[in-house]
Coordinates of C-alpha atoms in Angstrom, one line a residue:
X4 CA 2.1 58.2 223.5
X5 CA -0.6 58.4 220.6
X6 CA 1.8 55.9 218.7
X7 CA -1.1 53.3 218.2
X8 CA -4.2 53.2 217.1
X9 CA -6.8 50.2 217.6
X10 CA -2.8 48.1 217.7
X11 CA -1.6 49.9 214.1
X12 CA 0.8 52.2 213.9
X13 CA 0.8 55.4 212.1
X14 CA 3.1 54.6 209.5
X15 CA 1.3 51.4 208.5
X16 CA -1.8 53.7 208.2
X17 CA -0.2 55.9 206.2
X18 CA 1.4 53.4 203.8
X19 CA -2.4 51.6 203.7
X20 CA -4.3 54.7 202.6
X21 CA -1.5 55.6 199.6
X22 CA -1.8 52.2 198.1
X23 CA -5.6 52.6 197.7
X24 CA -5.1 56.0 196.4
X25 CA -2.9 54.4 193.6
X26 CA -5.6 51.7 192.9
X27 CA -8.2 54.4 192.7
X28 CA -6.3 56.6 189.9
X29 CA -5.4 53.6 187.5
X30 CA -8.9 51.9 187.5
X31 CA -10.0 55.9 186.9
X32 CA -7.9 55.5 183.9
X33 CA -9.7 54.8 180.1
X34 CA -9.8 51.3 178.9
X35 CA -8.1 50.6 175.9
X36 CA -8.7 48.0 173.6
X37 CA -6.4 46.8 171.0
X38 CA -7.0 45.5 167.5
X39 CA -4.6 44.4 165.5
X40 CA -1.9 47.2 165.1
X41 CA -4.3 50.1 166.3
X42 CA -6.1 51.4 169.5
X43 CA -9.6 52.1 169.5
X44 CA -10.7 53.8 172.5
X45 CA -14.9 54.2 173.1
X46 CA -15.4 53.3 169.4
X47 CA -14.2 56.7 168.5
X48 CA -14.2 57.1 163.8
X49 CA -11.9 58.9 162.7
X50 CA -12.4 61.5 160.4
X51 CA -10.5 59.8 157.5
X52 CA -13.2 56.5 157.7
X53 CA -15.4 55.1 154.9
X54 CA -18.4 55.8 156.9
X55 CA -17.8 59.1 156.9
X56 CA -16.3 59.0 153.6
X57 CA -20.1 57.3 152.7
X58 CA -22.1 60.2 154.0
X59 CA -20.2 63.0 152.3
X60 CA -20.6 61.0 148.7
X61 CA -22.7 61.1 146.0
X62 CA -24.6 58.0 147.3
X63 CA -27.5 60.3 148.8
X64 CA -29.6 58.5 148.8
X65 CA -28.1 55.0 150.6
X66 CA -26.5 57.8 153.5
X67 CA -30.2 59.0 153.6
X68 CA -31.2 55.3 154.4
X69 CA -28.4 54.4 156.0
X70 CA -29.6 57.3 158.8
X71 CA -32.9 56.6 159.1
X72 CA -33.0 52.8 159.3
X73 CA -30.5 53.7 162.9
X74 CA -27.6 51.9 161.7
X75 CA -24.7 54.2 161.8
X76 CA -23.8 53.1 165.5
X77 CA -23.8 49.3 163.9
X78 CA -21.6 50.5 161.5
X79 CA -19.7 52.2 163.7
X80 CA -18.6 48.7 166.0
X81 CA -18.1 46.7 162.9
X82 CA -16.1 49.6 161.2
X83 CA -14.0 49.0 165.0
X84 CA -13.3 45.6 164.5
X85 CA -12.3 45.2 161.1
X86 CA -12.4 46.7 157.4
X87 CA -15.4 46.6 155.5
X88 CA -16.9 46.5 152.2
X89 CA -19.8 48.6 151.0
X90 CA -21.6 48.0 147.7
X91 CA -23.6 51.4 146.9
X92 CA -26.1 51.3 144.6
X93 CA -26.6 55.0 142.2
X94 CA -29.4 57.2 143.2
X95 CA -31.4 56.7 140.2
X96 CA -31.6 52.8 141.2
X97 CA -33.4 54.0 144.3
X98 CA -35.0 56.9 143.3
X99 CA -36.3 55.7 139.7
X100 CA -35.7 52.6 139.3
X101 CA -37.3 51.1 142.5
X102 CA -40.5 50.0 142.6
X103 CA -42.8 52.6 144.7
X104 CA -45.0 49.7 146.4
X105 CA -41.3 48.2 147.7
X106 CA -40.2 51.8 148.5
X107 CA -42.9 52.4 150.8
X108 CA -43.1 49.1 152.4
X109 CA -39.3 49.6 153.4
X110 CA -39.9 53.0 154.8
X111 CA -42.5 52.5 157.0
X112 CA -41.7 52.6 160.5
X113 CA -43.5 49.3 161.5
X114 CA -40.9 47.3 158.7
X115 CA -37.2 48.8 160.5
X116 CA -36.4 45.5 160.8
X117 CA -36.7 45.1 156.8
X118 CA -35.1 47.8 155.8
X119 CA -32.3 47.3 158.8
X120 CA -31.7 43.9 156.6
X121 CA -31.7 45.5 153.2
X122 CA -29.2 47.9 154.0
X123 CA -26.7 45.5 155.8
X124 CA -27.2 42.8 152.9
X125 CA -24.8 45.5 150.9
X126 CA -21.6 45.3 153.3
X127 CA -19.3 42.8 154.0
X128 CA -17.3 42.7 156.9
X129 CA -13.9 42.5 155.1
X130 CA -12.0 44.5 152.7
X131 CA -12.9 43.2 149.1
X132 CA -11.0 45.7 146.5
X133 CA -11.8 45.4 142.4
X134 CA -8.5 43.3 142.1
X135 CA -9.8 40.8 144.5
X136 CA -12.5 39.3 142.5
X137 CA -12.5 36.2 140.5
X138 CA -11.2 35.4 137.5
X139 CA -13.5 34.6 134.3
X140 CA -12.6 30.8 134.9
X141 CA -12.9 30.7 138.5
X142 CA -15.8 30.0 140.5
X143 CA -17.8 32.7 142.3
X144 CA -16.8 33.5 145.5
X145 CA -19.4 33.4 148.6
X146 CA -18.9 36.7 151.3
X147 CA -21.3 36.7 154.5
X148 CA -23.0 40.1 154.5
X149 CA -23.5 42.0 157.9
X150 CA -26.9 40.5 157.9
X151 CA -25.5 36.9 158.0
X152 CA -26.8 36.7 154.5
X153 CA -24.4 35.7 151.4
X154 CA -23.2 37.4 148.5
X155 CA -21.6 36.0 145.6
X156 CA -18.8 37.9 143.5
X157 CA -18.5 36.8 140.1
X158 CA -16.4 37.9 136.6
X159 CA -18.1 37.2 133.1
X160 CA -16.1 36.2 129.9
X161 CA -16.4 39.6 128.8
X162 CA -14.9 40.9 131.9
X163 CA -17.7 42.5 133.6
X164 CA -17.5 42.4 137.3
X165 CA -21.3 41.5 139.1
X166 CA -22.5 41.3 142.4
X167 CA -25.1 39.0 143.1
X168 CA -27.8 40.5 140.4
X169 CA -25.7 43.9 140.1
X170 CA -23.0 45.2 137.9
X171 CA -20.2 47.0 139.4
X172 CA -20.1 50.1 137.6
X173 CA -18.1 52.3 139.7
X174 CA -14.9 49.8 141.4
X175 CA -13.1 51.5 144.2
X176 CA -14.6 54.5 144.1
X177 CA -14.1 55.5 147.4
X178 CA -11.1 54.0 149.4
X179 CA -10.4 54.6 153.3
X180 CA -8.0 53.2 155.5
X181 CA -11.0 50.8 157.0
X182 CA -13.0 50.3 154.1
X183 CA -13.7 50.6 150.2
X184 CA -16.9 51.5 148.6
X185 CA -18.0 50.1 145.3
X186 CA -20.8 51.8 143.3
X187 CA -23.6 49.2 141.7
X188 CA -26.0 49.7 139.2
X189 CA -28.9 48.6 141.0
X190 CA -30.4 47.1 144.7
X191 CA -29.8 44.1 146.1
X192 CA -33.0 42.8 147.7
X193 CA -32.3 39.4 150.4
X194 CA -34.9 36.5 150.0
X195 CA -36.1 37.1 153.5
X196 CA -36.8 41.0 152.8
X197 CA -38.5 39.5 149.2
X198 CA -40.7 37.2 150.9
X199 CA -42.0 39.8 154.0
X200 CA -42.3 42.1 151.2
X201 CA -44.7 39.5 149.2
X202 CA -46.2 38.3 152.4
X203 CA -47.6 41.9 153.2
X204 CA -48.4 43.0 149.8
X205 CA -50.6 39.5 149.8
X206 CA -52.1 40.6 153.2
X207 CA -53.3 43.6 152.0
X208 CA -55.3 42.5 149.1
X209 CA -57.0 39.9 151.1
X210 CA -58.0 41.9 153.2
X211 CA -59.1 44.6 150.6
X212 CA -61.7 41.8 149.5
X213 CA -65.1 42.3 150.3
X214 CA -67.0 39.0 151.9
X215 CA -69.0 36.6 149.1
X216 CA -72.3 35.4 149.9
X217 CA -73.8 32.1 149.3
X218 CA -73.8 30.6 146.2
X219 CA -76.6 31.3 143.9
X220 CA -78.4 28.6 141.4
X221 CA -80.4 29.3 138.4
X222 CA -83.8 27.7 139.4
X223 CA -83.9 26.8 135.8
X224 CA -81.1 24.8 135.3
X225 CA -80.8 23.8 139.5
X226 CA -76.5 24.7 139.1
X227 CA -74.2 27.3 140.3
X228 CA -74.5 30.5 138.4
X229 CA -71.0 31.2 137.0
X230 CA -69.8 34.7 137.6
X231 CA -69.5 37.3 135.8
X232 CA -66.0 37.4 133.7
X233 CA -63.7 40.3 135.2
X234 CA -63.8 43.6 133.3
X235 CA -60.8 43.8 130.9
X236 CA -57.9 46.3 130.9
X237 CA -58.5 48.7 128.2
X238 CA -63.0 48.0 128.8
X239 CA -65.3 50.6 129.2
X240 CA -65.6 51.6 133.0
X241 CA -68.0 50.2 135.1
X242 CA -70.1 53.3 135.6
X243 CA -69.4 55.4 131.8
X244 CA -68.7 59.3 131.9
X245 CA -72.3 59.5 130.6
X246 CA -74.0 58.6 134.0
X247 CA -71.3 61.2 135.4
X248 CA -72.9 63.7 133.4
X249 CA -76.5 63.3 134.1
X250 CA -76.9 60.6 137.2
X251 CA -79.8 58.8 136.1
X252 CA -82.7 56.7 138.5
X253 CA -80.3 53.8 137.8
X254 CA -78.3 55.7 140.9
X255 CA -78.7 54.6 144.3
X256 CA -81.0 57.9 145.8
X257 CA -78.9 59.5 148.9
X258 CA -80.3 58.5 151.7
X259 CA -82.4 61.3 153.5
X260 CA -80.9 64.1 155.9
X261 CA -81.8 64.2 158.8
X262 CA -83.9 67.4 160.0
X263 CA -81.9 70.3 158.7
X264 CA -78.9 68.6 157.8
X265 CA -77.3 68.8 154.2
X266 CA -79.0 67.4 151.3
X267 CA -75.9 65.8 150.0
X268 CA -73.3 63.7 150.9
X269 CA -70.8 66.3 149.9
X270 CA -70.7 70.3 149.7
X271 CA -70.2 70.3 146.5
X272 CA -70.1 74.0 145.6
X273 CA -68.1 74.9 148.5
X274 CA -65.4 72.6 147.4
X275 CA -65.7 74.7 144.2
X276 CA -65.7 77.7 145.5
X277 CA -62.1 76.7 147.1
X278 CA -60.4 75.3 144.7
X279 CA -61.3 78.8 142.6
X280 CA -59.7 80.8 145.3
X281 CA -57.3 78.2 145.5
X282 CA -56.5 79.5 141.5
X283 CA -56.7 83.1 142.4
X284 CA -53.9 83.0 145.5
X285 CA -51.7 80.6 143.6
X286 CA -51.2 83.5 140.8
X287 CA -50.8 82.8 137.0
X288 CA -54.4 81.3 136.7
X289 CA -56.4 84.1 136.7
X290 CA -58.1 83.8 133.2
X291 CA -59.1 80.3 134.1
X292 CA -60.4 81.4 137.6
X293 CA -62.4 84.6 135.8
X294 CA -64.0 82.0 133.3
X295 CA -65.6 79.6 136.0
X296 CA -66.7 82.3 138.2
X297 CA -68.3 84.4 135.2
X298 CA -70.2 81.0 133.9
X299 CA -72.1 80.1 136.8
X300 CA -73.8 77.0 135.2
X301 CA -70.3 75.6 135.1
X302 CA -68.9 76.5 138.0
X303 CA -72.5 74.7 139.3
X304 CA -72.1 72.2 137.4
X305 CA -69.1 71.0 138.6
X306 CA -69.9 71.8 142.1
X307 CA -73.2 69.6 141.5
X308 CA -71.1 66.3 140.3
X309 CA -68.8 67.3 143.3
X310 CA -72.2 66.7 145.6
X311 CA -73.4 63.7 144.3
X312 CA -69.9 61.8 145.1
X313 CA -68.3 62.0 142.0
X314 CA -64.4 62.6 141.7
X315 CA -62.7 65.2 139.2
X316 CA -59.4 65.8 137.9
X317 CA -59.5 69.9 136.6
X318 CA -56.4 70.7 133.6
X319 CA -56.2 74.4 134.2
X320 CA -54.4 76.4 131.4
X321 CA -52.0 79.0 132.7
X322 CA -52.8 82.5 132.0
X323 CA -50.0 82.7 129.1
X324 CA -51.6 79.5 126.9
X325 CA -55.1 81.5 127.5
X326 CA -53.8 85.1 126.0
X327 CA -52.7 82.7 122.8
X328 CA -57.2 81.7 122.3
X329 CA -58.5 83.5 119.0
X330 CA -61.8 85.5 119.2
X331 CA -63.0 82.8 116.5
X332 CA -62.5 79.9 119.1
X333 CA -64.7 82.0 121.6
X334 CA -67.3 83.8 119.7
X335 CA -68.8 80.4 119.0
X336 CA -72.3 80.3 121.2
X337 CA -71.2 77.4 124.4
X338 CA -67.4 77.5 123.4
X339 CA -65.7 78.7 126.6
X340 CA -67.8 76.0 128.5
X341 CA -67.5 73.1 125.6
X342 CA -63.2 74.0 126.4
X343 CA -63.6 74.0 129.5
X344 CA -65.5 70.6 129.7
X345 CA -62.4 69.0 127.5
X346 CA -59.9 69.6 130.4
X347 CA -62.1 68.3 133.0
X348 CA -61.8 64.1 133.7
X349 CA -63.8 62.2 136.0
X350 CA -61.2 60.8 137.8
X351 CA -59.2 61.6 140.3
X352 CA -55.8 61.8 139.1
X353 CA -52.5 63.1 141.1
X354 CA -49.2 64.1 139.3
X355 CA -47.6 61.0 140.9
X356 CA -50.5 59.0 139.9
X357 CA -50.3 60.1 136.2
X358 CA -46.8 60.4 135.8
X359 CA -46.5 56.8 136.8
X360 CA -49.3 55.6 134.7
X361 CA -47.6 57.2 131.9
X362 CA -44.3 55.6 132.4
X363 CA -45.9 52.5 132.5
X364 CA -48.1 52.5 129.7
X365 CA -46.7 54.5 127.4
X366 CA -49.8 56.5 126.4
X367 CA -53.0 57.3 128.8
X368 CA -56.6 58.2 126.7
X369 CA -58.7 60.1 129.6
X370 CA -62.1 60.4 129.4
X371 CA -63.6 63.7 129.4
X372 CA -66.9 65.8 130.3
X373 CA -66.9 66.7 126.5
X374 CA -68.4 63.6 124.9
X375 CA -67.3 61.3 123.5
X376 CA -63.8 63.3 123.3
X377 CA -60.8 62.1 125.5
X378 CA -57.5 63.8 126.0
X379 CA -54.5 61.9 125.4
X380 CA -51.5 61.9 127.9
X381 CA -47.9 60.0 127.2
X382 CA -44.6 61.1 129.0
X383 CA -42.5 63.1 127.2
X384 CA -38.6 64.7 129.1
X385 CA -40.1 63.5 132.3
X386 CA -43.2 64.8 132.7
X387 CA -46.8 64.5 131.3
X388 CA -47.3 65.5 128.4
X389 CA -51.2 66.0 127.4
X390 CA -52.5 65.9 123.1
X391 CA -49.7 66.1 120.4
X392 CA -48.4 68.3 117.6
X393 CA -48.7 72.1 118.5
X394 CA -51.5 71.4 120.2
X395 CA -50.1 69.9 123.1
X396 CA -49.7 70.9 126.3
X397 CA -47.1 69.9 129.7
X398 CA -48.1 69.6 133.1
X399 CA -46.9 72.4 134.3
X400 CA -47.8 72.9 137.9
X401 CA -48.5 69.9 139.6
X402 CA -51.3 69.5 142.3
X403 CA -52.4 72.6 142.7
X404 CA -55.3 71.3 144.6
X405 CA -56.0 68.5 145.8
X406 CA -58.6 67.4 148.3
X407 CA -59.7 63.9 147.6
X408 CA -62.5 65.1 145.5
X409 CA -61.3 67.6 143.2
X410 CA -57.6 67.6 141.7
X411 CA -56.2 70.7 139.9
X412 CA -53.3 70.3 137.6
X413 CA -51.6 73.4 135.7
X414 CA -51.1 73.3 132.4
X415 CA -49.0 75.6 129.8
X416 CA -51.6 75.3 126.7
X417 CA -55.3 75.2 126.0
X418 CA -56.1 71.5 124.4
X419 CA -58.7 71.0 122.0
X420 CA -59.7 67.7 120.2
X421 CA -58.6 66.3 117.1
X422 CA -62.0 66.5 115.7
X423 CA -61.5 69.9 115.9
X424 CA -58.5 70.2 114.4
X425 CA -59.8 68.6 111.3
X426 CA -62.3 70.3 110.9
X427 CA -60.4 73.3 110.7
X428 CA -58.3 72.4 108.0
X429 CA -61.7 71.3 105.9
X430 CA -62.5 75.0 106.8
X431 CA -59.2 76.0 105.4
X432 CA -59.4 73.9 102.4
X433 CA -63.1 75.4 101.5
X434 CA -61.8 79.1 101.9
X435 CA -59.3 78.3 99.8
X436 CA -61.9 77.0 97.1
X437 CA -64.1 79.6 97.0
X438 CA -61.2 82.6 96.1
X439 CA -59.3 80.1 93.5
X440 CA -59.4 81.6 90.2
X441 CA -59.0 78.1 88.1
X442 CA -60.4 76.5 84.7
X443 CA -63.9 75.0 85.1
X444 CA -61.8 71.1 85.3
X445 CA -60.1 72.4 88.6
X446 CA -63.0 73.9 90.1
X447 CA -64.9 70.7 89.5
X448 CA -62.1 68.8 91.0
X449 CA -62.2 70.8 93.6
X450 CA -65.5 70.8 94.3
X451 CA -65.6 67.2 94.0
X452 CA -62.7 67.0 96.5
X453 CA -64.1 69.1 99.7
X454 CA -67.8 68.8 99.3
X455 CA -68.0 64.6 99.1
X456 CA -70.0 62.8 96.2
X457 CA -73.8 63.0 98.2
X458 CA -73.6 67.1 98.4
X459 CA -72.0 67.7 95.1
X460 CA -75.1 65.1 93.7
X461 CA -77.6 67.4 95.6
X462 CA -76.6 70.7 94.4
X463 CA -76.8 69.6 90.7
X464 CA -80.0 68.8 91.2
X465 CA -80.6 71.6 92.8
X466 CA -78.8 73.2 89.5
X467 CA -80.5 71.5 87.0
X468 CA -84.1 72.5 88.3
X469 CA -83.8 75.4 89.0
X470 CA -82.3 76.2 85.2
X471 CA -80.1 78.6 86.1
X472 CA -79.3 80.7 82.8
X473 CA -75.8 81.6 83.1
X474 CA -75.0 77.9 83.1
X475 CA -75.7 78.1 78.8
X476 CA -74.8 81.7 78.5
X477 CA -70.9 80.5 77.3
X478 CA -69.2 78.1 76.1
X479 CA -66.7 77.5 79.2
X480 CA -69.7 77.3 81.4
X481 CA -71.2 74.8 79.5
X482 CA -68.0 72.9 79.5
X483 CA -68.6 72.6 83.2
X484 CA -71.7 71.8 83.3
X485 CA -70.8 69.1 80.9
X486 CA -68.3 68.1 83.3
X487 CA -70.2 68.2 86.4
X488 CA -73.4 66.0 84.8
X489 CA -71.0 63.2 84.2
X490 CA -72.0 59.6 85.3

């Protein structure tokens, strides 16, 4: 009775529903996937793999790349699969050596794709160790990158070991059970990376061109005018420091405000007023700060230039190089404004900006609000290095302010120009002269040395008529006189 159910029997039913339990539990069980001699199971790195090996290096910056172009999970599948090879270039190749227009293309987020393609151009998805390159006589050797680009491995006569463009400086210097890593002396750049790279930088100054109107003709000679040539590297600017100074009618007027709005395009003496406050909370600037708010002309000055659009670059002396200024080079009447005029250009200049310029250039003149004096800035134990001799002066707190209109760079020295300095040692030179106690040929000599032929002509006439008496009172004096009436 009860024995079946729908025309089964208990004991089938029983049997039936511990089979499917048995199916149940193994297809609950992972899935393993074999490769080669080892078992990988969800793509699970080990602690002893090059990838992790890569981000604990001293390849900073490729792991800092590596992370932000999203490529460790790539890595991670082909690290799975098989061994790979990883040619790292040093930090200072990225860091130094790279050019900053390329650096920021390959950064921004709209280029992943680039810099995705950059980075997997450096591995190779097999294990290539220093003893596996070619010999000197052999031919080069073609790998496919990760990028399903293709590398070339080649040994010179001298024995140097390259890859592609770049010379392996650093062979094996990290090994792992699933990988080596080889350090390079610089970046390999793809073609395809090269060419987006050009494509865009090409984009960018088209579009930066401002439209040309029609053609004009000279109604004399009925042809196309020519253009004017391009200004020269190393010309005067444009608009000189002197119309920077004093704007002139030759300035376009601002146009007019509207019913109490501002009378300039900018707020000029607010942005002034900032960048002085700026000083004060920023702490070792307080002379420089005390000097622009006592002299209120300058301080309006500046704040004036600021107003009517115009862009400055402010070297501010620490407090320190202040202390070292002499009461002689500020008891001069206008002295504290004429130094403070030296270490303002009318430029807008950025530590990044100068440093650069500097590195390319070798040696930067800056044009100045003292005229027609410019300061003089090279790099020097990298950084910039402003004047020479003892003179000189380091930047020594970059961008200190900065807001698009004014730029304030610390300095450790006050700079003066080299007009200045040589006139100082005439100074010396005619100090000197006056207390020597020499025979009447060394004065004379003397004499003839500091004060020039046209003033030492000048005061013997000056001499001779007047007749002074003492010039004929002795016989050494008129042994000078003698000497000094010559020719």
């Amino acid at each position: 009775m009860g024995s079946l159910i729908y025309g089964v029997s208990e004991k089938t039913l029983f049997l039936f529903t511990l089979l499917c339990f048995s199916v149940a539990s193994i297809s609950a069980l992972p899935h393993q996937n074999k490769t080669g001699n080892s078992t990988v199971t969800g793509q699970m790195i080990n602690s002893n793999s090059v990838l992790v090996a890569l981000l604990d290096s001293h390849y900073t910056e490729l792991a800092e790349l590596v992370e932000k172009a999203l490529l460790l999970q790539t890595l991670e599948e082909a690290v799975g699969k098989h061994n790979i090879t990883i040619f790292a270039p040093k930090n200072e190749a990225l860091e130094r050596q790279l050019d900053p227009e390329f650096k920021r293309f390959v950064l921004e987020p709209g280029n992943l794709k680039s810099l995705q393609t950059l980075l997997l151009f450096h591995i190779i998805p097999q294990r290539v160790g220093s003893n596996d390159w070619p010999g000197h006589k052999a031919n080069p050797t073609r790998h496919t990158t990760l990028c399903n680009d293709h590398l070339h491995l080649i040994t010179k006569n001298s024995g140097q070991k390259l890859v592609g463009a770049a010379v392996l400086t650093r062979p094996d210097d990290v090994t792992r059970p699933d990988g080596v890593i080889h350090g390079i002396e610089r970046l390999l750049v793809p073609q395809s990376v090269q060419e987006d790279f050009n494509r865009r930088r090409n984009l960018r100054s088209i579009s930066a061109v401002l439209p040309e109107g029609a053609p004009e003709v000279d109604p004399r000679t009925h042809r196309l005018k020519k253009p004017e040539p391009p200004v020269r590297a190393g010309s005067p600017p444009v608009l000189p420091i002197y119309d920077a100074m004093s704007p002139g009618p030759s300035l376009a007027p601002a146009s007019a405000p509207a019913p109490g709005g501002p009378h300039h395009h900018f707020d000029g003496e607010s942005q002034v007023k900032d960048f002085i406050h700026t000083l004060l909370h920023y702490g070792g600037y307080n002379e420089m700060a005390d000097i622009l708010v006592n002299l209120t002309s300058l301080a309006t000055e500046i704040g004036r230039l600021v107003s009517e659009g115009y862009v400055l670059t402010v070297l501010a002396p620490n407090d320190e190089a202040m202390a070292k200024l002499t009461t002689d080079q500020l008891s001069e009447p206008g002295a504290p404004e004429q130094i403070i005029y030296y270490h303002i250009i009318p430029e807008y200049q950025t530590e990044e900006s100068m440093y650069n310029a500097v590195r390319r250039f070798g040696k930067i003149g800056y044009d100045t609000l003292r005229l027609p004096h410019k300061v003089v800035a090279r790099e020097a134990d990298g950084s910039v290095k402003f004047g020479s001799g003892d003179g000189s002066a380091y930047l020594f707190d970059p961008d200190i302010y900065t807001d698009g209109r004014i730029s304030v760079q610390g300095i450790d020295g006050v700079l003066f120009p080299e007009v200045e300095k040589e006139s100082t040692s005439v100074k010396k030179s005619v100090s000197s002269v006056k207390v020597s106690t020499t025979t009447p040929r060394r004065v004379s000599e003397e004499l003839g040395h500091v004060m020039g032929g046209e003033r030492l002509m000048t005061l013997l006439e000056h001499m001779q008529e007047q007749e002074i008496a003492w010039m004929s009172s002795s016989d050494e004096s008129r042994l000078l006189w003698k000497e000094l009436d010559v020719d």
